[in-house]
C-alpha cells in the first residue's frame, strides 16, 4: 500500500492570507486617495495611535492628516495615486509591514501636471478581524536611491 501525505504549513497559510488581506486594504486606501476622499482613506487608520511621517521630518496624527490632506486636495484639480509594487511581510499573528512603491500625479489648480515616485513603509495591525494602518513613512523615491548608494 502506498500512502501520500500532504502537509500544509499553517504559518504559510496565515502569511499568505495576511498578505492578501493587507494588499486588499492597501488597494482600498489607494482608491480613496485617488478619489480625494480623506474620510474614507482615514477609515483605514488605527484611530488612537496612527501617525504619518514624511521624510522632511513632518509628523501628523490621524486628525491632523484629515485636516491637512483635505486642505491640500481642495487646491488641486487633479490627483491620482497608484501602487506600483507592494512587498508585505507578516510579523507575528496580528502585525505586518509593507514596503510599497507608488506613483502620484497631481495638478494644483491652473498649474502644471506633476508626477512623483514615492516609497512608503507602512505598519499595520489586525484588530479583531480587520487590518488597520498604524503608521506611514513616505519618502520621494530619489531619496531612497541616494541612501542606497
Coordinates of N, CA and C in Angstrom, one line a residue:
X1 N 0.8 -1.2 0.0 CA 0.0 0.0 0.0 C 0.9 1.2 0.0
X2 N 0.5 2.2 -0.8 CA 1.3 3.5 -0.9 C 0.4 4.6 -0.4
X3 N 0.9 5.3 0.6 CA 0.2 6.5 1.1 C 0.9 7.8 0.8
X4 N 0.1 8.7 0.4 CA 0.7 10.1 0.1 C 0.2 11.0 1.3
X5 N 1.2 11.6 1.9 CA 0.9 12.5 3.0 C 1.1 13.9 2.5
X6 N 0.1 14.7 2.6 CA 0.2 16.1 2.2 C 0.1 17.0 3.5
X7 N 1.1 17.8 3.7 CA 1.1 18.7 4.9 C 1.1 20.1 4.4
X8 N 0.3 20.9 5.0 CA 0.2 22.3 4.7 C 0.7 23.1 5.9
X9 N 1.6 23.9 5.7 CA 2.2 24.7 6.8 C 1.1 25.8 7.2
X10 N 0.7 25.7 8.5 CA -0.2 26.7 9.0 C 0.3 28.1 8.9
X11 N 1.6 28.3 9.2 CA 2.2 29.6 9.1 C 2.2 30.1 7.7
X12 N 2.4 29.2 6.7 CA 2.4 29.7 5.3 C 1.0 30.1 4.9
X13 N 0.0 29.4 5.3 CA -1.4 29.8 5.0 C -1.7 31.1 5.7
X14 N -1.3 31.3 6.9 CA -1.6 32.5 7.6 C -0.8 33.7 6.9
X15 N 0.4 33.5 6.6 CA 1.2 34.5 5.9 C 0.5 34.9 4.6
X16 N 0.2 33.9 3.8 CA -0.5 34.1 2.5 C -1.8 34.9 2.7
X17 N -2.6 34.5 3.7 CA -3.8 35.2 4.0 C -3.6 36.6 4.4
X18 N -2.6 36.8 5.3 CA -2.2 38.1 5.7 C -1.8 39.0 4.6
X19 N -1.0 38.5 3.7 CA -0.5 39.3 2.6 C -1.7 39.7 1.7
X20 N -2.6 38.8 1.5 CA -3.8 39.1 0.6 C -4.7 40.1 1.3
X21 N -5.0 39.9 2.6 CA -5.8 40.9 3.3 C -5.2 42.3 3.3
X22 N -3.9 42.4 3.6 CA -3.2 43.7 3.7 C -3.2 44.3 2.3
X23 N -2.9 43.5 1.3 CA -2.9 44.0 -0.1 C -4.3 44.6 -0.5
X24 N -5.4 44.0 -0.1 CA -6.7 44.5 -0.4 C -6.9 45.8 0.4
X25 N -6.5 45.8 1.6 CA -6.7 47.1 2.4 C -5.9 48.2 1.8
X26 N -4.6 47.9 1.3 CA -3.8 49.0 0.7 C -4.4 49.5 -0.6
X27 N -5.1 48.6 -1.3 CA -5.7 49.0 -2.6 C -6.9 49.9 -2.3
X28 N -7.7 49.5 -1.3 CA -8.8 50.4 -0.9 C -8.3 51.8 -0.4
X29 N -7.2 51.8 0.3 CA -6.6 53.1 0.7 C -6.2 53.9 -0.5
X30 N -5.5 53.3 -1.5 CA -5.1 53.9 -2.7 C -6.3 54.5 -3.5
X31 N -7.4 53.7 -3.6 CA -8.6 54.1 -4.3 C -9.2 55.4 -3.6
X32 N -9.2 55.4 -2.3 CA -9.7 56.5 -1.5 C -8.9 57.8 -1.8
X33 N -7.6 57.6 -1.8 CA -6.7 58.7 -2.1 C -7.0 59.3 -3.5
X34 N -7.1 58.4 -4.5 CA -7.4 58.8 -5.9 C -8.7 59.6 -6.0
X35 N -9.6 59.2 -5.1 CA -10.9 59.9 -5.1 C -10.9 61.2 -4.3
X36 N -9.7 61.5 -3.7 CA -9.6 62.6 -2.8 C -10.6 62.6 -1.7
X37 N -10.8 61.4 -1.1 CA -11.8 61.1 0.0 C -11.0 60.9 1.3
X38 N -10.8 62.0 2.0 CA -10.0 61.9 3.2 C -10.7 61.1 4.3
X39 N -12.0 61.2 4.4 CA -12.7 60.4 5.5 C -12.5 58.9 5.2
X40 N -12.7 58.5 3.9 CA -12.6 57.1 3.6 C -11.2 56.6 3.8
X41 N -10.2 57.4 3.3 CA -8.8 57.0 3.4 C -8.4 56.8 4.9
X42 N -8.9 57.8 5.7 CA -8.6 57.8 7.2 C -9.3 56.6 7.9
X43 N -10.4 56.1 7.3 CA -11.1 55.0 7.9 C -10.2 53.7 8.0
X44 N -9.1 53.7 7.3 CA -8.2 52.5 7.3 C -7.1 52.8 8.3
X45 N -7.1 53.9 9.0 CA -6.0 54.2 10.0 C -6.5 53.8 11.4
X46 N -5.6 53.3 12.2 CA -5.9 53.0 13.6 C -6.1 54.3 14.3
X47 N -7.3 54.5 14.9 CA -7.7 55.8 15.4 C -6.8 56.4 16.5
X48 N -6.4 55.6 17.5 CA -5.7 56.2 18.6 C -4.3 56.5 18.4
X49 N -3.6 55.7 17.6 CA -2.2 55.8 17.6 C -1.6 55.9 16.2
X50 N -2.4 56.3 15.2 CA -1.9 56.4 13.8 C -1.0 57.7 13.7
X51 N 0.0 57.6 13.0 CA 0.8 58.8 12.6 C 1.4 58.6 11.2
X52 N 1.7 59.7 10.6 CA 2.4 59.7 9.3 C 3.6 60.6 9.4
X53 N 4.7 60.0 8.9 CA 6.0 60.7 9.0 C 6.4 60.9 7.5
X54 N 6.7 62.1 7.2 CA 7.2 62.4 5.8 C 8.7 62.7 6.0
X55 N 9.4 62.4 4.9 CA 10.9 62.4 5.0 C 11.5 63.8 5.5
X56 N 10.7 64.9 5.4 CA 11.3 66.2 5.8 C 11.1 66.3 7.3
X57 N 10.6 65.3 8.0 CA 10.5 65.3 9.5 C 9.2 65.7 10.0
X58 N 8.2 65.9 9.1 CA 6.9 66.4 9.5 C 6.0 65.2 9.9
X59 N 5.5 65.2 11.1 CA 4.7 64.1 11.7 C 3.3 64.6 12.0
X60 N 2.3 63.8 11.6 CA 0.9 64.2 11.8 C 0.2 63.0 12.4
X61 N -0.8 63.4 13.2 CA -1.8 62.4 13.8 C -2.9 62.2 12.7
X62 N -3.8 61.3 13.0 CA -4.9 61.0 12.1 C -5.7 62.2 11.9
X63 N -6.1 62.9 13.0 CA -6.9 64.1 12.9 C -6.2 65.2 12.0
X64 N -4.9 65.4 12.3 CA -4.2 66.4 11.5 C -4.1 66.0 10.1
X65 N -3.9 64.7 9.8 CA -3.8 64.2 8.4 C -5.1 64.6 7.7
X66 N -6.2 64.3 8.3 CA -7.5 64.6 7.6 C -7.6 66.1 7.3
X67 N -7.3 66.9 8.2 CA -7.4 68.3 8.0 C -6.4 68.8 6.9
X68 N -5.1 68.4 7.0 CA -4.1 68.9 6.1 C -4.4 68.3 4.7
X69 N -4.7 67.1 4.6 CA -4.9 66.4 3.3 C -6.2 67.0 2.6
X70 N -7.2 67.3 3.4 CA -8.4 67.9 2.8 C -8.1 69.3 2.2
X71 N -7.3 70.1 3.0 CA -7.0 71.4 2.5 C -6.1 71.3 1.3
X72 N -5.2 70.4 1.3 CA -4.3 70.2 0.1 C -5.1 69.8 -1.1
X73 N -6.0 68.9 -1.0 CA -6.7 68.4 -2.1 C -7.7 69.5 -2.7
X74 N -8.1 70.4 -1.8 CA -9.0 71.5 -2.3 C -8.3 72.4 -3.3
X75 N -7.0 72.4 -3.2 CA -6.2 73.3 -4.1 C -5.9 72.6 -5.4
X76 N -6.2 71.3 -5.5 CA -5.9 70.5 -6.7 C -7.1 70.3 -7.6
X77 N -6.9 70.3 -8.9 CA -8.0 69.9 -9.8 C -7.8 68.5 -10.4
X78 N -6.6 67.9 -10.1 CA -6.3 66.5 -10.5 C -5.4 65.9 -9.4
X79 N -5.8 64.6 -9.1 CA -4.9 63.9 -8.2 C -5.2 62.4 -8.5
X80 N -4.1 61.6 -8.7 CA -4.2 60.2 -8.8 C -3.1 59.5 -8.0
X81 N -3.4 58.3 -7.5 CA -2.4 57.6 -6.7 C -2.5 56.1 -7.1
X82 N -1.4 55.5 -7.3 CA -1.4 54.1 -7.7 C -0.1 53.4 -7.1
X83 N -0.4 52.2 -6.5 CA 0.7 51.4 -6.1 C 1.4 50.8 -7.3
X84 N 2.7 50.8 -7.4 CA 3.4 50.1 -8.5 C 4.0 48.8 -8.0
X85 N 4.4 48.7 -6.7 CA 4.9 47.5 -6.1 C 4.5 47.5 -4.7
X86 N 4.2 46.3 -4.2 CA 3.9 46.1 -2.7 C 4.6 44.9 -2.2
X87 N 5.4 45.0 -1.2 CA 6.0 43.9 -0.5 C 5.5 43.9 0.9
X88 N 4.8 42.8 1.2 CA 4.1 42.7 2.5 C 4.7 41.6 3.3
X89 N 5.1 41.9 4.5 CA 5.8 40.9 5.4 C 4.9 40.8 6.7
X90 N 4.3 39.6 6.9 CA 3.7 39.4 8.2 C 4.7 39.3 9.3
X91 N 4.3 39.9 10.4 CA 5.2 39.9 11.6 C 4.3 39.4 12.7
X92 N 4.5 38.2 13.0 CA 3.6 37.6 14.1 C 2.2 37.4 13.5
X93 N 1.3 37.2 14.4 CA -0.1 36.9 14.1 C -0.9 38.1 13.7
X94 N -0.7 39.2 14.3 CA -1.5 40.4 14.1 C -0.8 41.6 13.7
X95 N 0.4 41.5 13.1 CA 1.1 42.7 12.6 C 1.7 42.4 11.3
X96 N 1.9 43.5 10.5 CA 2.5 43.3 9.2 C 3.2 44.6 8.9
X97 N 4.2 44.5 8.0 CA 5.0 45.6 7.5 C 4.9 45.6 5.9
X98 N 4.6 46.7 5.3 CA 4.5 46.8 3.9 C 5.5 47.9 3.4
X99 N 6.3 47.5 2.4 CA 7.2 48.5 1.8 C 6.6 48.6 0.3
X100 N 6.2 49.8 0.0 CA 5.5 49.9 -1.3 C 6.1 51.1 -2.1
X101 N 6.0 50.9 -3.4 CA 6.4 52.0 -4.3 C 5.1 52.5 -5.0
X102 N 5.0 53.8 -5.1 CA 3.8 54.4 -5.7 C 4.1 55.5 -6.6
X103 N 3.2 55.8 -7.5 CA 3.2 56.9 -8.4 C 2.1 57.8 -8.0
X104 N 2.3 59.1 -7.9 CA 1.3 60.1 -7.6 C 1.4 61.2 -8.7
X105 N 0.3 61.5 -9.3 CA 0.2 62.6 -10.2 C -0.8 63.6 -9.7
X106 N -0.4 64.9 -9.8 CA -1.3 65.9 -9.3 C -1.1 67.2 -10.1
X107 N -2.1 68.0 -10.0 CA -2.1 69.3 -10.6 C -2.8 70.3 -9.6
X108 N -2.0 71.3 -9.2 CA -2.6 72.4 -8.4 C -3.4 73.2 -9.4
X109 N -4.6 73.6 -9.1 CA -5.5 74.3 -10.0 C -4.7 75.4 -10.8
X110 N -4.9 75.3 -12.1 CA -4.2 76.2 -13.1 C -2.7 76.0 -13.1
X111 N -2.2 75.0 -12.5 CA -0.7 74.8 -12.6 C -0.3 73.6 -13.5
X112 N 1.0 73.3 -13.6 CA 1.4 72.2 -14.4 C 1.2 70.9 -13.7
X113 N 1.1 69.8 -14.6 CA 0.9 68.5 -14.0 C 2.3 68.1 -13.4
X114 N 2.2 67.4 -12.3 CA 3.4 66.9 -11.6 C 3.3 65.4 -11.3
X115 N 4.4 64.7 -11.6 CA 4.4 63.3 -11.3 C 5.5 63.0 -10.3
X116 N 5.1 62.2 -9.3 CA 6.1 61.9 -8.2 C 6.1 60.3 -8.0
X117 N 7.3 59.8 -7.8 CA 7.6 58.5 -7.4 C 7.9 58.5 -5.9
X118 N 7.2 57.6 -5.2 CA 7.3 57.6 -3.7 C 7.6 56.2 -3.2
X119 N 8.2 56.2 -2.0 CA 8.3 54.9 -1.3 C 7.7 55.0 0.0
X120 N 6.9 54.0 0.4 CA 6.1 54.0 1.7 C 6.6 52.8 2.5
X121 N 6.8 53.1 3.8 CA 6.9 52.0 4.7 C 5.7 52.1 5.6
X122 N 4.9 51.0 5.6 CA 3.6 51.1 6.3 C 3.5 50.0 7.4
X123 N 3.2 50.3 8.6 CA 3.0 49.3 9.6 C 1.5 49.1 9.8
X124 N 1.1 47.8 10.0 CA -0.3 47.5 10.1 C -0.6 46.6 11.3
X125 N -1.7 46.6 11.9 CA -2.2 45.8 13.0 C -3.5 45.2 12.7
X126 N -3.7 43.9 13.0 CA -5.0 43.3 12.9 C -5.7 43.5 14.2
X127 N -6.9 44.2 14.2 CA -7.7 44.4 15.4 C -9.0 43.6 15.1
X128 N -9.2 42.6 15.9 CA -10.2 41.6 15.7 C -10.0 41.0 14.3
X129 N -10.9 41.2 13.4 CA -10.7 40.6 12.1 C -10.3 41.6 11.0
X130 N -10.1 42.9 11.4 CA -9.8 43.9 10.4 C -8.3 44.4 10.6
X131 N -7.7 44.7 9.4 CA -6.4 45.2 9.4 C -6.5 46.8 9.3
X132 N -5.7 47.4 10.1 CA -5.6 48.9 10.1 C -4.2 49.4 10.0
X133 N -4.0 50.5 9.4 CA -2.7 51.2 9.2 C -2.4 51.9 10.5
X134 N -1.2 51.6 11.1 CA -0.8 52.3 12.3 C 0.2 53.4 12.1
X135 N 1.0 53.3 11.0 CA 1.9 54.3 10.7 C 2.3 54.3 9.2
X136 N 2.6 55.4 8.7 CA 3.0 55.5 7.3 C 4.3 56.4 7.3
X137 N 5.3 55.9 6.7 CA 6.5 56.8 6.4 C 6.6 56.9 4.9
X138 N 6.6 58.2 4.4 CA 6.6 58.5 3.0 C 7.9 59.2 2.6
X139 N 8.5 58.8 1.6 CA 9.7 59.4 1.0 C 9.7 59.5 -0.5
X140 N 10.2 60.5 -1.0 CA 10.3 60.5 -2.5 C 11.3 59.4 -2.9
X141 N 11.1 58.7 -4.0 CA 12.0 57.6 -4.3 C 13.4 58.0 -4.6
X142 N 13.7 59.2 -5.0 CA 15.0 59.7 -5.2 C 15.8 59.7 -4.0
X143 N 15.2 60.0 -2.8 CA 15.9 59.9 -1.5 C 16.3 58.5 -1.2
X144 N 15.4 57.5 -1.5 CA 15.8 56.2 -1.2 C 16.9 55.7 -2.1
X145 N 16.9 56.2 -3.4 CA 18.0 55.8 -4.3 C 19.3 56.4 -3.8
X146 N 19.3 57.6 -3.3 CA 20.5 58.2 -2.8 C 21.1 57.5 -1.6
X147 N 20.1 57.1 -0.7 CA 20.5 56.4 0.5 C 21.2 55.0 0.3
X148 N 20.8 54.4 -0.8 CA 21.3 53.0 -1.1 C 22.6 53.0 -1.8
X149 N 23.1 54.2 -2.2 CA 24.4 54.3 -2.9 C 25.5 54.3 -1.9

